[in-house]
């Protein structure tokens, strides 16, 4: 029945309610004088448009250069030649971590980690040999761990706002599972095959994939008004 007591209870309850709302939504936090905003929903819509575009244009796969390696050890000579290579599947692109928008004075940076649900290299024909031993078959490499880092900058200049895709970088390509019939009988080649594939990816495939990812992301990014996040 005490009005002052009721007033203190009401204010305490109100403050507690606001605190719970802010904590529960985790919409933003302050760190190092920067405001970080969670924008998962908007990025998910962008990625949906990207994967739909890739599917509609049948562009989820990329032709890759032939893989050829030879070696000599003592009196043994061996090698591998894989042809008709295809990388897939860009249509399985998805967000793997929170997308954040870091607000600065006159710009903002969007950062998000993506991944492919299916990352696979397949060569229609592969011959591996060691001296007189050899095997020929389709070569399949499943990449079970992959990560793609995307950075976008939003710049404000007066009434103008510009969105720029800074980077779409594949920064993880690991846990490879190699399938090639009878590879076990030429173990010396088998032991080196994963290193050859990783080097081939770094030298001949990575740049082309990143360029394609960047191209399709830039195309779809123009359809999404990220500048609205700053208004």
Short mmCIF file of C-alpha atoms in Angstrom, two decimals:
data_model
loop_
_atom_site.label_atom_id
_atom_site.label_comp_id
_atom_site.label_asym_id
_atom_site.label_seq_id
_atom_site.Cartn_x
_atom_site.Cartn_y
_atom_site.Cartn_z
CA UNK A 1 0.00 0.00 0.00
CA UNK A 2 3.05 2.28 0.17
CA UNK A 3 3.21 4.44 -3.02
CA UNK A 4 6.99 4.91 -2.75
CA UNK A 5 7.54 1.18 -2.39
CA UNK A 6 5.30 0.52 -5.40
CA UNK A 7 7.19 3.16 -7.43
CA UNK A 8 10.59 1.60 -6.61
CA UNK A 9 9.23 -1.87 -7.50
CA UNK A 10 7.85 -0.61 -10.81
CA UNK A 11 11.13 1.07 -11.84
CA UNK A 12 13.16 -1.98 -10.81
CA UNK A 13 10.85 -4.26 -12.75
CA UNK A 14 10.99 -1.98 -15.80
CA UNK A 15 14.81 -1.85 -15.75
CA UNK A 16 14.98 -5.64 -15.37
CA UNK A 17 12.58 -6.11 -18.30
CA UNK A 18 14.63 -3.84 -20.59
CA UNK A 19 17.84 -5.62 -19.59
CA UNK A 20 16.31 -9.01 -20.40
CA UNK A 21 15.07 -7.81 -23.79
CA UNK A 22 18.48 -6.46 -24.80
CA UNK A 23 20.32 -9.51 -23.48
CA UNK A 24 17.91 -11.98 -25.03
CA UNK A 25 18.01 -10.58 -28.54
CA UNK A 26 21.79 -10.03 -28.61
CA UNK A 27 21.17 -7.44 -31.31
CA UNK A 28 24.24 -5.34 -30.60
CA UNK A 29 27.14 -4.91 -28.24
CA UNK A 30 29.69 -2.17 -27.76
CA UNK A 31 33.38 -2.97 -27.98
CA UNK A 32 36.36 -0.72 -28.57
CA UNK A 33 34.01 2.17 -29.38
CA UNK A 34 32.46 0.14 -32.20
CA UNK A 35 28.87 -1.00 -32.41
CA UNK A 36 28.45 -4.56 -33.67
CA UNK A 37 25.07 -5.44 -35.15
CA UNK A 38 23.84 -8.95 -35.97
CA UNK A 39 22.48 -9.05 -39.55
CA UNK A 40 22.04 -12.80 -40.10
CA UNK A 41 18.57 -12.50 -41.67
CA UNK A 42 19.66 -10.03 -44.34
CA UNK A 43 22.77 -12.06 -45.22
CA UNK A 44 20.71 -15.27 -45.39
CA UNK A 45 18.37 -13.61 -47.91
CA UNK A 46 21.39 -12.51 -49.96
CA UNK A 47 22.83 -16.05 -49.94
CA UNK A 48 19.47 -17.52 -50.94
CA UNK A 49 19.46 -15.26 -54.01
CA UNK A 50 23.07 -16.22 -54.77
CA UNK A 51 22.40 -19.98 -54.65
CA UNK A 52 19.15 -19.60 -56.62
CA UNK A 53 21.00 -17.64 -59.31
CA UNK A 54 23.71 -20.31 -59.51
CA UNK A 55 21.11 -23.08 -59.75
CA UNK A 56 19.02 -21.31 -62.39
CA UNK A 57 22.07 -20.69 -64.59
CA UNK A 58 23.50 -24.16 -63.92
CA UNK A 59 26.67 -22.53 -62.60
CA UNK A 60 27.27 -24.50 -59.44
CA UNK A 61 30.21 -26.37 -60.99
CA UNK A 62 33.53 -25.09 -62.30
CA UNK A 63 35.86 -26.82 -64.77
CA UNK A 64 39.35 -27.18 -63.33
CA UNK A 65 42.77 -27.73 -64.98
CA UNK A 66 44.31 -31.17 -65.31
CA UNK A 67 46.42 -32.45 -62.43
CA UNK A 68 49.75 -33.97 -63.43
CA UNK A 69 52.67 -34.93 -61.22
CA UNK A 70 55.73 -37.14 -61.69
CA UNK A 71 58.53 -38.15 -59.35
CA UNK A 72 61.63 -40.31 -59.20
CA UNK A 73 62.98 -42.03 -56.08
CA UNK A 74 66.12 -44.11 -56.42
CA UNK A 75 65.39 -46.45 -59.33
CA UNK A 76 61.60 -45.99 -59.09
CA UNK A 77 59.59 -43.61 -61.25
CA UNK A 78 55.95 -42.82 -60.83
CA UNK A 79 53.29 -40.22 -61.18
CA UNK A 80 49.69 -39.29 -61.68
CA UNK A 81 47.64 -37.64 -64.40
CA UNK A 82 44.02 -36.64 -63.76
CA UNK A 83 41.87 -35.09 -66.49
CA UNK A 84 38.28 -33.83 -67.05
CA UNK A 85 38.19 -32.16 -63.63
CA UNK A 86 35.13 -30.47 -62.15
CA UNK A 87 34.73 -28.57 -58.86
CA UNK A 88 31.32 -28.51 -57.13
CA UNK A 89 29.00 -27.43 -55.56
CA UNK A 90 28.65 -23.64 -55.26
CA UNK A 91 24.87 -23.98 -54.93
CA UNK A 92 25.41 -25.39 -51.41
CA UNK A 93 26.84 -22.06 -50.16
CA UNK A 94 25.61 -21.26 -46.64
CA UNK A 95 26.39 -19.11 -43.64
CA UNK A 96 28.45 -20.92 -40.99
CA UNK A 97 28.81 -18.11 -38.43
CA UNK A 98 27.09 -14.92 -37.33
CA UNK A 99 27.11 -12.07 -39.84
CA UNK A 100 28.11 -8.85 -38.08
CA UNK A 101 28.00 -5.21 -39.05
CA UNK A 102 30.65 -3.07 -37.36
CA UNK A 103 29.66 0.59 -37.35
CA UNK A 104 32.29 3.34 -37.58
CA UNK A 105 31.96 7.12 -38.07
CA UNK A 106 31.24 7.25 -41.81
CA UNK A 107 31.37 3.59 -42.82
CA UNK A 108 30.47 0.09 -41.76
CA UNK A 109 32.04 -3.32 -42.34
CA UNK A 110 30.10 -6.55 -42.82
CA UNK A 111 31.98 -9.75 -42.02
CA UNK A 112 30.63 -13.29 -42.32
CA UNK A 113 32.03 -16.80 -42.63
CA UNK A 114 30.47 -19.09 -45.22
CA UNK A 115 30.99 -22.67 -46.28
CA UNK A 116 29.93 -25.17 -48.91
CA UNK A 117 27.75 -28.05 -47.74
CA UNK A 118 29.34 -30.03 -50.55
CA UNK A 119 32.88 -29.26 -51.71
CA UNK A 120 34.13 -31.84 -54.15
CA UNK A 121 36.75 -32.23 -56.85
CA UNK A 122 36.12 -34.96 -59.40
CA UNK A 123 38.32 -35.97 -62.31
CA UNK A 124 36.60 -38.09 -64.94
CA UNK A 125 39.78 -40.03 -65.61
CA UNK A 126 42.90 -40.55 -63.55
CA UNK A 127 45.93 -42.75 -64.06
CA UNK A 128 48.39 -43.31 -61.22
CA UNK A 129 51.50 -45.39 -61.63
CA UNK A 130 54.65 -46.55 -59.88
CA UNK A 131 57.15 -48.39 -62.07
CA UNK A 132 55.11 -51.20 -63.68
CA UNK A 133 52.17 -50.90 -61.27
CA UNK A 134 49.28 -48.66 -62.26
CA UNK A 135 45.59 -47.99 -61.77
CA UNK A 136 43.11 -46.02 -63.87
CA UNK A 137 39.70 -44.85 -62.74
CA UNK A 138 37.63 -41.82 -61.74
CA UNK A 139 39.29 -39.73 -59.01
CA UNK A 140 37.00 -38.14 -56.40
CA UNK A 141 38.12 -35.81 -53.60
CA UNK A 142 35.62 -34.83 -50.92
CA UNK A 143 36.65 -31.76 -48.91
CA UNK A 144 35.03 -32.22 -45.51
CA UNK A 145 36.27 -28.97 -43.96
CA UNK A 146 36.08 -25.68 -45.79
CA UNK A 147 35.56 -22.01 -44.97
CA UNK A 148 35.02 -18.82 -46.98
CA UNK A 149 35.48 -15.37 -45.45
CA UNK A 150 33.44 -12.52 -46.93
CA UNK A 151 33.97 -8.81 -46.17
CA UNK A 152 31.74 -5.97 -47.37
CA UNK A 153 32.24 -2.25 -46.78
CA UNK A 154 29.39 0.26 -46.68
CA UNK A 155 30.63 3.85 -47.14
CA UNK A 156 28.61 7.00 -46.48
CA UNK A 157 29.46 10.27 -48.21
CA UNK A 158 26.82 12.89 -47.47
CA UNK A 159 23.56 11.59 -48.93
CA UNK A 160 25.38 8.94 -50.96
CA UNK A 161 25.92 5.37 -49.78
CA UNK A 162 28.07 2.79 -51.55
CA UNK A 163 28.39 -0.95 -50.92
CA UNK A 164 31.64 -2.68 -51.90
CA UNK A 165 32.54 -6.36 -51.74
CA UNK A 166 36.13 -6.30 -50.47
CA UNK A 167 36.86 -9.98 -50.24
CA UNK A 168 35.51 -13.48 -50.82
CA UNK A 169 38.41 -15.64 -49.72
CA UNK A 170 38.64 -19.41 -49.29
CA UNK A 171 40.69 -19.71 -46.12
CA UNK A 172 40.19 -23.39 -45.27
CA UNK A 173 40.48 -26.45 -47.53
CA UNK A 174 41.04 -29.52 -45.39
CA UNK A 175 40.12 -33.00 -44.20
CA UNK A 176 40.28 -34.47 -47.70
CA UNK A 177 38.92 -37.93 -48.49
CA UNK A 178 40.38 -39.35 -51.72
CA UNK A 179 38.63 -42.11 -53.65
CA UNK A 180 40.56 -43.88 -56.44
CA UNK A 181 40.13 -47.57 -57.22
CA UNK A 182 43.12 -49.78 -56.35
CA UNK A 183 45.15 -46.80 -55.12
CA UNK A 184 46.34 -48.87 -52.17
CA UNK A 185 48.54 -51.06 -54.35
CA UNK A 186 50.71 -48.06 -55.22
CA UNK A 187 51.04 -46.69 -51.69
CA UNK A 188 54.03 -44.49 -52.55
CA UNK A 189 51.74 -42.44 -54.83
CA UNK A 190 48.83 -42.62 -52.40
CA UNK A 191 50.94 -41.09 -49.63
CA UNK A 192 51.68 -38.03 -51.78
CA UNK A 193 48.29 -37.59 -53.44
CA UNK A 194 46.68 -35.33 -50.82
CA UNK A 195 49.66 -32.92 -50.92
CA UNK A 196 49.49 -32.86 -54.73
CA UNK A 197 45.77 -32.07 -54.63
CA UNK A 198 46.18 -29.28 -52.06
CA UNK A 199 49.02 -27.72 -54.08
CA UNK A 200 46.99 -28.03 -57.27
CA UNK A 201 44.05 -26.30 -55.58
CA UNK A 202 46.27 -23.46 -54.34
CA UNK A 203 48.09 -23.03 -57.67
CA UNK A 204 45.36 -23.62 -60.26
CA UNK A 205 41.86 -23.59 -58.72
CA UNK A 206 41.56 -21.23 -55.74
CA UNK A 207 41.81 -17.92 -57.64
CA UNK A 208 39.23 -18.97 -60.25
CA UNK A 209 36.76 -20.08 -57.56
CA UNK A 210 37.19 -16.92 -55.49
CA UNK A 211 36.70 -14.83 -58.64
CA UNK A 212 33.46 -16.65 -59.48
CA UNK A 213 32.17 -16.34 -55.91
CA UNK A 214 32.98 -12.65 -55.86
CA UNK A 215 31.28 -12.08 -59.20
CA UNK A 216 27.98 -13.69 -58.21
CA UNK A 217 28.02 -12.06 -54.76
CA UNK A 218 28.57 -8.62 -56.30
CA UNK A 219 25.72 -9.20 -58.77
CA UNK A 220 23.22 -10.16 -56.06
CA UNK A 221 24.53 -7.56 -53.61
CA UNK A 222 23.28 -4.80 -55.93
CA UNK A 223 19.73 -6.06 -55.36
CA UNK A 224 19.96 -5.77 -51.57
CA UNK A 225 19.92 -2.41 -49.85
CA UNK A 226 22.51 -2.88 -47.12
CA UNK A 227 22.66 0.91 -46.82
CA UNK A 228 19.27 0.71 -45.10
CA UNK A 229 21.10 -0.77 -42.09
CA UNK A 230 22.70 2.61 -41.45
CA UNK A 231 19.51 4.67 -41.59
#
